[in-house]
PDB file of C-alpha atoms in Angstrom:
ATOM      1  CA  UNK P   1     108.548  85.417 126.008  1.00 52.00           C
ATOM      2  CA  UNK P   2     109.963  87.725 128.668  1.00 52.00           C
ATOM      3  CA  UNK P   3     109.486  86.443 132.196  1.00 58.00           C
ATOM      4  CA  UNK P   4     110.303  89.606 134.145  1.00 69.00           C
ATOM      5  CA  UNK P   5     107.524  91.839 132.809  1.00 85.00           C
ATOM      6  CA  UNK P   6     104.036  91.573 131.292  1.00 92.00           C
ATOM      7  CA  UNK P   7     103.854  90.453 127.641  1.00 96.00           C
ATOM      8  CA  UNK P   8     104.326  93.089 124.972  1.00 97.00           C
ATOM      9  CA  UNK P   9     101.268  92.903 122.701  1.00 98.00           C
ATOM     10  CA  UNK P  10     100.708  94.180 119.188  1.00 98.00           C
ATOM     11  CA  UNK P  11      97.039  94.227 118.305  1.00 97.00           C
ATOM     12  CA  UNK P  12      96.390  93.746 114.605  1.00 97.00           C
ATOM     13  CA  UNK P  13      92.642  93.710 115.393  1.00 96.00           C
ATOM     14  CA  UNK P  14      90.933  96.821 116.821  1.00 94.00           C
ATOM     15  CA  UNK P  15      88.665  94.512 118.831  1.00 96.00           C
ATOM     16  CA  UNK P  16      91.607  93.007 120.718  1.00 97.00           C
ATOM     17  CA  UNK P  17      92.880  96.468 121.627  1.00 96.00           C
ATOM     18  CA  UNK P  18      89.408  97.451 122.834  1.00 96.00           C
ATOM     19  CA  UNK P  19      89.134  94.303 124.965  1.00 98.00           C
ATOM     20  CA  UNK P  20      92.520  94.801 126.606  1.00 97.00           C
ATOM     21  CA  UNK P  21      91.762  98.469 127.184  1.00 97.00           C
ATOM     22  CA  UNK P  22      88.415  97.735 128.859  1.00 97.00           C
ATOM     23  CA  UNK P  23      90.079  95.050 130.999  1.00 98.00           C
ATOM     24  CA  UNK P  24      92.650  97.567 132.274  1.00 97.00           C
ATOM     25  CA  UNK P  25      95.546  96.061 130.300  1.00 97.00           C
ATOM     26  CA  UNK P  26      96.081  98.752 127.669  1.00 97.00           C
ATOM     27  CA  UNK P  27      99.603  99.451 128.939  1.00 96.00           C
ATOM     28  CA  UNK P  28     100.643  96.056 127.572  1.00 97.00           C
ATOM     29  CA  UNK P  29      99.810  97.085 123.992  1.00 97.00           C
ATOM     30  CA  UNK P  30     102.887  98.459 122.227  1.00 97.00           C
ATOM     31  CA  UNK P  31     101.463  98.745 118.714  1.00 97.00           C
ATOM     32  CA  UNK P  32      98.204  98.560 116.791  1.00 96.00           C
ATOM     33  CA  UNK P  33      96.714  98.864 113.322  1.00 91.00           C
ATOM     34  CA  UNK P  34      94.580 101.680 111.978  1.00 85.00           C
ATOM     35  CA  UNK P  35      91.119 102.038 113.578  1.00 83.00           C
ATOM     36  CA  UNK P  36      92.498 100.995 116.959  1.00 87.00           C
ATOM     37  CA  UNK P  37      90.730 102.762 119.846  1.00 83.00           C
ATOM     38  CA  UNK P  38      94.144 103.463 121.408  1.00 90.00           C
ATOM     39  CA  UNK P  39      96.909 105.895 120.556  1.00 92.00           C
ATOM     40  CA  UNK P  40      99.730 103.460 119.839  1.00 95.00           C
ATOM     41  CA  UNK P  41     102.484 103.200 117.207  1.00 95.00           C
ATOM     42  CA  UNK P  42     100.810 102.154 113.965  1.00 95.00           C
ATOM     43  CA  UNK P  43     101.762  98.952 112.178  1.00 96.00           C
ATOM     44  CA  UNK P  44      99.696  99.433 109.028  1.00 93.00           C
ATOM     45  CA  UNK P  45      96.162  98.380 108.195  1.00 90.00           C
ATOM     46  CA  UNK P  46      93.930  95.607 109.434  1.00 89.00           C
ATOM     47  CA  UNK P  47      94.545  93.426 106.386  1.00 94.00           C
ATOM     48  CA  UNK P  48      97.981  94.752 105.398  1.00 94.00           C
ATOM     49  CA  UNK P  49     100.193  95.165 108.490  1.00 95.00           C
ATOM     50  CA  UNK P  50     103.746  96.431 108.127  1.00 96.00           C
ATOM     51  CA  UNK P  51     105.889  93.541 109.327  1.00 96.00           C
ATOM     52  CA  UNK P  52     109.062  95.624 109.325  1.00 96.00           C
ATOM     53  CA  UNK P  53     107.426  98.036 111.754  1.00 96.00           C
ATOM     54  CA  UNK P  54     106.108  95.099 113.737  1.00 96.00           C
ATOM     55  CA  UNK P  55     109.634  93.755 114.130  1.00 96.00           C
ATOM     56  CA  UNK P  56     110.812  97.113 115.479  1.00 97.00           C
ATOM     57  CA  UNK P  57     108.209  96.915 118.251  1.00 97.00           C
ATOM     58  CA  UNK P  58     109.457  93.459 119.296  1.00 96.00           C
ATOM     59  CA  UNK P  59     106.170  92.012 120.612  1.00 97.00           C
ATOM     60  CA  UNK P  60     105.798  88.814 122.616  1.00 97.00           C
ATOM     61  CA  UNK P  61     102.367  88.138 121.156  1.00 98.00           C
ATOM     62  CA  UNK P  62     100.313  89.351 118.199  1.00 98.00           C
ATOM     63  CA  UNK P  63      96.503  89.416 118.325  1.00 98.00           C
ATOM     64  CA  UNK P  64      94.274  88.913 115.282  1.00 97.00           C
ATOM     65  CA  UNK P  65      90.549  88.342 114.851  1.00 95.00           C
ATOM     66  CA  UNK P  66      87.923  87.287 112.283  1.00 93.00           C
ATOM     67  CA  UNK P  67      88.201  84.863 109.339  1.00 93.00           C
ATOM     68  CA  UNK P  68      89.273  87.780 107.143  1.00 93.00           C
ATOM     69  CA  UNK P  69      92.514  87.963 109.151  1.00 95.00           C
ATOM     70  CA  UNK P  70      93.414  84.284 108.771  1.00 96.00           C
ATOM     71  CA  UNK P  71      96.045  85.093 106.151  1.00 96.00           C
ATOM     72  CA  UNK P  72      97.450  87.862 108.348  1.00 96.00           C
ATOM     73  CA  UNK P  73      97.658  85.453 111.287  1.00 97.00           C
ATOM     74  CA  UNK P  74      99.414  82.860 109.121  1.00 97.00           C
ATOM     75  CA  UNK P  75     101.921  85.399 107.836  1.00 96.00           C
ATOM     76  CA  UNK P  76     102.649  86.618 111.359  1.00 96.00           C
ATOM     77  CA  UNK P  77     103.361  83.035 112.459  1.00 97.00           C
ATOM     78  CA  UNK P  78     105.655  82.612 109.458  1.00 97.00           C
ATOM     79  CA  UNK P  79     107.568  85.644 110.724  1.00 96.00           C
ATOM     80  CA  UNK P  80     108.078  83.794 113.998  1.00 97.00           C
ATOM     81  CA  UNK P  81     105.502  85.533 116.190  1.00 97.00           C
ATOM     82  CA  UNK P  82     103.245  83.903 118.747  1.00 97.00           C
ATOM     83  CA  UNK P  83      99.786  84.685 117.367  1.00 97.00           C
ATOM     84  CA  UNK P  84      96.536  84.679 119.289  1.00 97.00           C
ATOM     85  CA  UNK P  85      93.650  84.445 116.814  1.00 97.00           C
ATOM     86  CA  UNK P  86      89.912  84.396 117.597  1.00 97.00           C
ATOM     87  CA  UNK P  87      86.836  84.148 115.379  1.00 97.00           C
ATOM     88  CA  UNK P  88      83.687  84.794 117.427  1.00 98.00           C
ATOM     89  CA  UNK P  89      80.405  84.739 115.525  1.00 97.00           C
ATOM     90  CA  UNK P  90      77.807  85.288 118.268  1.00 98.00           C
ATOM     91  CA  UNK P  91      77.574  87.641 121.227  1.00 98.00           C
ATOM     92  CA  UNK P  92      78.245  84.814 123.707  1.00 98.00           C
ATOM     93  CA  UNK P  93      81.326  83.834 121.715  1.00 98.00           C
ATOM     94  CA  UNK P  94      82.536  87.444 121.786  1.00 98.00           C
ATOM     95  CA  UNK P  95      82.363  87.428 125.584  1.00 98.00           C
ATOM     96  CA  UNK P  96      84.176  84.077 125.653  1.00 98.00           C
ATOM     97  CA  UNK P  97      87.141  85.663 123.842  1.00 98.00           C
ATOM     98  CA  UNK P  98      87.738  88.207 126.624  1.00 98.00           C
ATOM     99  CA  UNK P  99      89.617  85.868 129.022  1.00 98.00           C
ATOM    100  CA  UNK P 100      91.413  84.230 126.097  1.00 97.00           C
ATOM    101  CA  UNK P 101      92.733  87.540 124.747  1.00 98.00           C
ATOM    102  CA  UNK P 102      93.603  88.773 128.225  1.00 98.00           C
ATOM    103  CA  UNK P 103      95.409  85.477 128.878  1.00 97.00           C
ATOM    104  CA  UNK P 104      97.579  86.211 125.847  1.00 96.00           C
ATOM    105  CA  UNK P 105      98.425  89.504 127.563  1.00 97.00           C
ATOM    106  CA  UNK P 106      99.191  87.690 130.817  1.00 97.00           C
ATOM    107  CA  UNK P 107      95.979  88.153 132.837  1.00 97.00           C
ATOM    108  CA  UNK P 108      93.067  85.844 132.008  1.00 98.00           C
ATOM    109  CA  UNK P 109      91.283  86.817 135.227  1.00 98.00           C
ATOM    110  CA  UNK P 110      90.940  90.399 133.992  1.00 98.00           C
ATOM    111  CA  UNK P 111      89.098  89.080 130.958  1.00 98.00           C
ATOM    112  CA  UNK P 112      86.817  86.929 133.102  1.00 98.00           C
ATOM    113  CA  UNK P 113      85.889  89.953 135.200  1.00 98.00           C
ATOM    114  CA  UNK P 114      85.220  91.998 132.070  1.00 98.00           C
ATOM    115  CA  UNK P 115      82.980  89.331 130.556  1.00 98.00           C
ATOM    116  CA  UNK P 116      81.049  88.930 133.820  1.00 98.00           C
ATOM    117  CA  UNK P 117      80.562  92.691 134.044  1.00 98.00           C
ATOM    118  CA  UNK P 118      79.243  92.861 130.470  1.00 98.00           C
ATOM    119  CA  UNK P 119      76.854  89.957 131.011  1.00 98.00           C
ATOM    120  CA  UNK P 120      75.546  91.498 134.236  1.00 98.00           C
ATOM    121  CA  UNK P 121      74.837  94.775 132.450  1.00 98.00           C
ATOM    122  CA  UNK P 122      72.943  93.025 129.668  1.00 98.00           C
ATOM    123  CA  UNK P 123      70.881  91.241 132.308  1.00 98.00           C
ATOM    124  CA  UNK P 124      69.834  94.639 133.675  1.00 98.00           C
ATOM    125  CA  UNK P 125      68.908  95.804 130.168  1.00 98.00           C
ATOM    126  CA  UNK P 126      66.886  92.607 129.661  1.00 98.00           C
ATOM    127  CA  UNK P 127      64.961  93.286 132.865  1.00 98.00           C
ATOM    128  CA  UNK P 128      64.197  96.838 131.708  1.00 98.00           C
ATOM    129  CA  UNK P 129      62.775  95.758 128.313  1.00 98.00           C
ATOM    130  CA  UNK P 130      61.077  92.563 129.491  1.00 97.00           C
ATOM    131  CA  UNK P 131      57.412  92.296 128.502  1.00 96.00           C
ATOM    132  CA  UNK P 132      57.602  95.049 125.892  1.00 97.00           C
ATOM    133  CA  UNK P 133      56.764  94.560 122.225  1.00 97.00           C
ATOM    134  CA  UNK P 134      59.935  93.777 120.274  1.00 98.00           C
ATOM    135  CA  UNK P 135      60.130  95.976 117.143  1.00 98.00           C
ATOM    136  CA  UNK P 136      61.396  94.384 113.927  1.00 98.00           C
ATOM    137  CA  UNK P 137      64.836  95.716 112.955  1.00 98.00           C
ATOM    138  CA  UNK P 138      66.984  95.775 109.811  1.00 98.00           C
ATOM    139  CA  UNK P 139      70.669  96.469 110.438  1.00 98.00           C
ATOM    140  CA  UNK P 140      72.722  97.376 107.365  1.00 96.00           C
ATOM    141  CA  UNK P 141      76.461  96.776 107.537  1.00 95.00           C
ATOM    142  CA  UNK P 142      77.217  97.960 104.001  1.00 93.00           C
ATOM    143  CA  UNK P 143      75.282 100.035 101.467  1.00 92.00           C
ATOM    144  CA  UNK P 144      76.688  99.088  98.039  1.00 91.00           C
ATOM    145  CA  UNK P 145      75.568  96.380  97.729  1.00 94.00           C
ATOM    146  CA  UNK P 146      73.157  96.443 100.678  1.00 95.00           C
ATOM    147  CA  UNK P 147      74.277  93.906 103.285  1.00 96.00           C
ATOM    148  CA  UNK P 148      72.148  92.762 106.216  1.00 97.00           C
ATOM    149  CA  UNK P 149      74.356  92.446 109.298  1.00 97.00           C
ATOM    150  CA  UNK P 150      74.878  88.972 110.712  1.00 97.00           C
ATOM    151  CA  UNK P 151      77.295  87.413 113.188  1.00 97.00           C
ATOM    152  CA  UNK P 152      76.542  88.847 116.662  1.00 98.00           C
ATOM    153  CA  UNK P 153      74.334  91.732 115.449  1.00 98.00           C
ATOM    154  CA  UNK P 154      71.071  89.723 115.688  1.00 98.00           C
ATOM    155  CA  UNK P 155      72.030  88.929 119.310  1.00 98.00           C
ATOM    156  CA  UNK P 156      72.712  92.608 120.018  1.00 98.00           C
ATOM    157  CA  UNK P 157      69.341  93.613 118.576  1.00 98.00           C
ATOM    158  CA  UNK P 158      67.534  91.026 120.689  1.00 98.00           C
ATOM    159  CA  UNK P 159      69.474  92.019 123.816  1.00 98.00           C
ATOM    160  CA  UNK P 160      68.229  95.566 123.209  1.00 98.00           C
ATOM    161  CA  UNK P 161      64.613  94.394 123.072  1.00 98.00           C
ATOM    162  CA  UNK P 162      64.247  94.112 119.308  1.00 98.00           C
ATOM    163  CA  UNK P 163      63.443  91.370 116.803  1.00 98.00           C
ATOM    164  CA  UNK P 164      65.679  90.432 113.862  1.00 98.00           C
ATOM    165  CA  UNK P 165      64.506  88.031 111.161  1.00 97.00           C
ATOM    166  CA  UNK P 166      66.690  88.694 108.114  1.00 96.00           C
ATOM    167  CA  UNK P 167      69.847  86.869 109.291  1.00 97.00           C
ATOM    168  CA  UNK P 168      70.324  84.299 112.047  1.00 97.00           C
ATOM    169  CA  UNK P 169      72.836  84.926 114.806  1.00 97.00           C
ATOM    170  CA  UNK P 170      76.187  83.381 113.940  1.00 96.00           C
ATOM    171  CA  UNK P 171      75.661  83.607 110.178  1.00 96.00           C
ATOM    172  CA  UNK P 172      77.815  85.917 108.089  1.00 94.00           C
ATOM    173  CA  UNK P 173      76.345  89.171 106.820  1.00 95.00           C
ATOM    174  CA  UNK P 174      74.618  88.736 103.465  1.00 96.00           C
ATOM    175  CA  UNK P 175      73.561  90.756 100.451  1.00 96.00           C
ATOM    176  CA  UNK P 176      69.822  91.206 100.088  1.00 95.00           C
ATOM    177  CA  UNK P 177      67.228  93.089  98.062  1.00 95.00           C
ATOM    178  CA  UNK P 178      64.883  95.907  98.899  1.00 96.00           C
ATOM    179  CA  UNK P 179      62.030  93.464  98.394  1.00 96.00           C
ATOM    180  CA  UNK P 180      63.384  91.234 101.176  1.00 97.00           C
ATOM    181  CA  UNK P 181      63.707  94.171 103.544  1.00 97.00           C
ATOM    182  CA  UNK P 182      60.210  95.400 102.729  1.00 97.00           C
ATOM    183  CA  UNK P 183      58.806  91.902 103.299  1.00 97.00           C
ATOM    184  CA  UNK P 184      60.373  91.863 106.785  1.00 97.00           C
ATOM    185  CA  UNK P 185      58.443  95.105 107.500  1.00 97.00           C
ATOM    186  CA  UNK P 186      60.996  96.632 109.896  1.00 98.00           C
ATOM    187  CA  UNK P 187      60.038  99.266 112.439  1.00 98.00           C
ATOM    188  CA  UNK P 188      63.644 100.470 112.643  1.00 98.00           C
ATOM    189  CA  UNK P 189      66.489 100.599 110.117  1.00 98.00           C
ATOM    190  CA  UNK P 190      69.973 100.890 111.641  1.00 97.00           C
ATOM    191  CA  UNK P 191      72.773 102.018 109.323  1.00 96.00           C
ATOM    192  CA  UNK P 192      76.293 101.156 110.535  1.00 95.00           C
ATOM    193  CA  UNK P 193      78.526 100.924 107.435  1.00 92.00           C
ATOM    194  CA  UNK P 194      81.800  99.247 108.321  1.00 85.00           C
ATOM    195  CA  UNK P 195      84.675 101.656 108.934  1.00 77.00           C
ATOM    196  CA  UNK P 196      82.583 104.800 108.550  1.00 71.00           C
ATOM    197  CA  UNK P 197      81.812 105.681 112.166  1.00 62.00           C
ATOM    198  CA  UNK P 198      78.432 107.419 112.355  1.00 69.00           C
ATOM    199  CA  UNK P 199      78.415 108.384 108.678  1.00 76.00           C
ATOM    200  CA  UNK P 200      75.516 106.188 107.644  1.00 81.00           C
ATOM    201  CA  UNK P 201      73.219 108.216 105.370  1.00 89.00           C
ATOM    202  CA  UNK P 202      69.480 107.999 106.173  1.00 92.00           C
ATOM    203  CA  UNK P 203      68.647 110.296 103.236  1.00 92.00           C
ATOM    204  CA  UNK P 204      70.461 107.991 100.801  1.00 92.00           C
ATOM    205  CA  UNK P 205      68.583 105.036 102.249  1.00 93.00           C
ATOM    206  CA  UNK P 206      65.248 106.797 101.773  1.00 92.00           C
ATOM    207  CA  UNK P 207      66.221 107.709  98.202  1.00 93.00           C
ATOM    208  CA  UNK P 208      66.398 104.024  97.216  1.00 93.00           C
ATOM    209  CA  UNK P 209      62.626 103.991  96.995  1.00 93.00           C
ATOM    210  CA  UNK P 210      62.285 100.762  98.963  1.00 95.00           C
ATOM    211  CA  UNK P 211      58.781 100.199 100.292  1.00 93.00           C
ATOM    212  CA  UNK P 212      59.912 100.490 103.902  1.00 95.00           C
ATOM    213  CA  UNK P 213      58.091 102.554 106.525  1.00 95.00           C
ATOM    214  CA  UNK P 214      60.588 102.664 109.365  1.00 97.00           C
ATOM    215  CA  UNK P 215      62.576 105.016 111.555  1.00 97.00           C
ATOM    216  CA  UNK P 216      66.073 105.205 110.057  1.00 97.00           C
ATOM    217  CA  UNK P 217      69.072 105.680 112.360  1.00 96.00           C
ATOM    218  CA  UNK P 218      72.812 106.142 111.764  1.00 95.00           C
ATOM    219  CA  UNK P 219      74.812 104.410 114.515  1.00 95.00           C
ATOM    220  CA  UNK P 220      78.573 104.380 115.089  1.00 93.00           C
ATOM    221  CA  UNK P 221      79.728 101.235 113.311  1.00 92.00           C
ATOM    222  CA  UNK P 222      82.077 100.177 116.140  1.00 92.00           C
ATOM    223  CA  UNK P 223      79.054  99.689 118.411  1.00 96.00           C
ATOM    224  CA  UNK P 224      77.778  96.887 116.188  1.00 97.00           C
ATOM    225  CA  UNK P 225      80.680  95.730 114.002  1.00 95.00           C
ATOM    226  CA  UNK P 226      83.494  95.336 116.535  1.00 95.00           C
ATOM    227  CA  UNK P 227      83.527  92.066 118.568  1.00 97.00           C
ATOM    228  CA  UNK P 228      84.540  93.735 121.805  1.00 97.00           C
ATOM    229  CA  UNK P 229      82.885  95.395 124.829  1.00 98.00           C
ATOM    230  CA  UNK P 230      81.768  98.058 122.341  1.00 97.00           C
ATOM    231  CA  UNK P 231      78.830  95.730 121.588  1.00 98.00           C
ATOM    232  CA  UNK P 232      77.487  96.380 125.091  1.00 98.00           C
ATOM    233  CA  UNK P 233      77.445 100.057 124.150  1.00 98.00           C
ATOM    234  CA  UNK P 234      75.594  98.979 121.011  1.00 98.00           C
ATOM    235  CA  UNK P 235      72.932  97.290 123.113  1.00 98.00           C
ATOM    236  CA  UNK P 236      72.585 100.453 125.186  1.00 98.00           C
ATOM    237  CA  UNK P 237      72.287 102.628 122.078  1.00 98.00           C
ATOM    238  CA  UNK P 238      69.705 100.409 120.385  1.00 98.00           C
ATOM    239  CA  UNK P 239      67.649  99.893 123.543  1.00 98.00           C
ATOM    240  CA  UNK P 240      67.223 103.667 123.797  1.00 98.00           C
ATOM    241  CA  UNK P 241      66.112 103.833 120.160  1.00 98.00           C
ATOM    242  CA  UNK P 242      63.674 100.929 120.462  1.00 98.00           C
ATOM    243  CA  UNK P 243      62.320 101.663 123.966  1.00 98.00           C
ATOM    244  CA  UNK P 244      62.871 105.349 124.737  1.00 97.00           C
ATOM    245  CA  UNK P 245      60.449 105.309 127.679  1.00 97.00           C
ATOM    246  CA  UNK P 246      61.913 102.220 129.390  1.00 98.00           C
ATOM    247  CA  UNK P 247      63.695 102.499 132.725  1.00 98.00           C
ATOM    248  CA  UNK P 248      67.057 101.478 131.303  1.00 98.00           C
ATOM    249  CA  UNK P 249      70.293 101.333 133.295  1.00 98.00           C
ATOM    250  CA  UNK P 250      72.938 103.968 132.723  1.00 97.00           C
ATOM    251  CA  UNK P 251      75.121 103.115 129.691  1.00 97.00           C
ATOM    252  CA  UNK P 252      77.837 100.607 130.447  1.00 97.00           C
ATOM    253  CA  UNK P 253      81.377 101.808 131.103  1.00 95.00           C
ATOM    254  CA  UNK P 254      84.455  99.704 131.966  1.00 92.00           C
ATOM    255  CA  UNK P 255      85.098  99.364 135.679  1.00 87.00           C
ATOM    256  CA  UNK P 256      88.590  97.859 135.596  1.00 80.00           C
ATOM    257  CA  UNK P 257      91.461  99.915 136.954  1.00 79.00           C
ATOM    258  CA  UNK P 258      93.913 100.854 134.209  1.00 77.00           C
ATOM    259  CA  UNK P 259      97.543  99.880 134.621  1.00 75.00           C
ATOM    260  CA  UNK P 260     100.188 102.561 134.521  1.00 61.00           C
ATOM    261  CA  UNK P 261     101.691 103.160 131.092  1.00 54.00           C
ATOM    262  CA  UNK P 262     104.998 102.419 132.749  1.00 44.00           C
ATOM    263  CA  UNK P 263     104.066  98.765 133.183  1.00 43.00           C
ATOM    264  CA  UNK P 264     105.865  97.752 129.976  1.00 51.00           C
TER     265      UNK P 264
END
């Protein structure tokens, strides 16, 4: 590791890039995979990085995330890289990764500040929706086959003032039937197919013929699928869908000062 300058980071997980960006450390990222929120030299896909390109970028540390990237993390270590890997499964665990990922980039305190800022915002949202009826929600992470979103999504729904009974927080997303969704009797259906942005299709959902009487919304998948500060934006988005007349705070935005791109 270089001692005369901040670490050079390649983010093989879009969530790590988003965390470092929100913490003001984006200048330390020298490469990223597809779907990164930053304009950086590409090193392939999330599950199939280009290790020749990675070598050209000469990083001090490589960031990965999620059990699906375990093999990628192992391969990166076999190539001799220092790898920082996280696997959060709840919203609290997502926030706990912020100082850890920022520490890998040389500034744990920036991650602590970011996590504290996110928690404080969610506290304000909680105050705004306190005492209101919590609508039942079905969040769909994938359409074919239909997958009910798990991991941190139940936490996000509850932070937004909703109720979520189909999957427990911390459990992986699971395939389910229209009968199960109908039995849950959701008031809202949230479509956030992984990797498709806001291209969830409410008309296609209605065409399934499920016995579900609910408002159907297409939401940018990064707001619910990415374990990063984007989830705070997800809480803001859902709270406005579930409680449109509540006195909600302005949507969260990062407050950290961004380092100059000349820092690396």
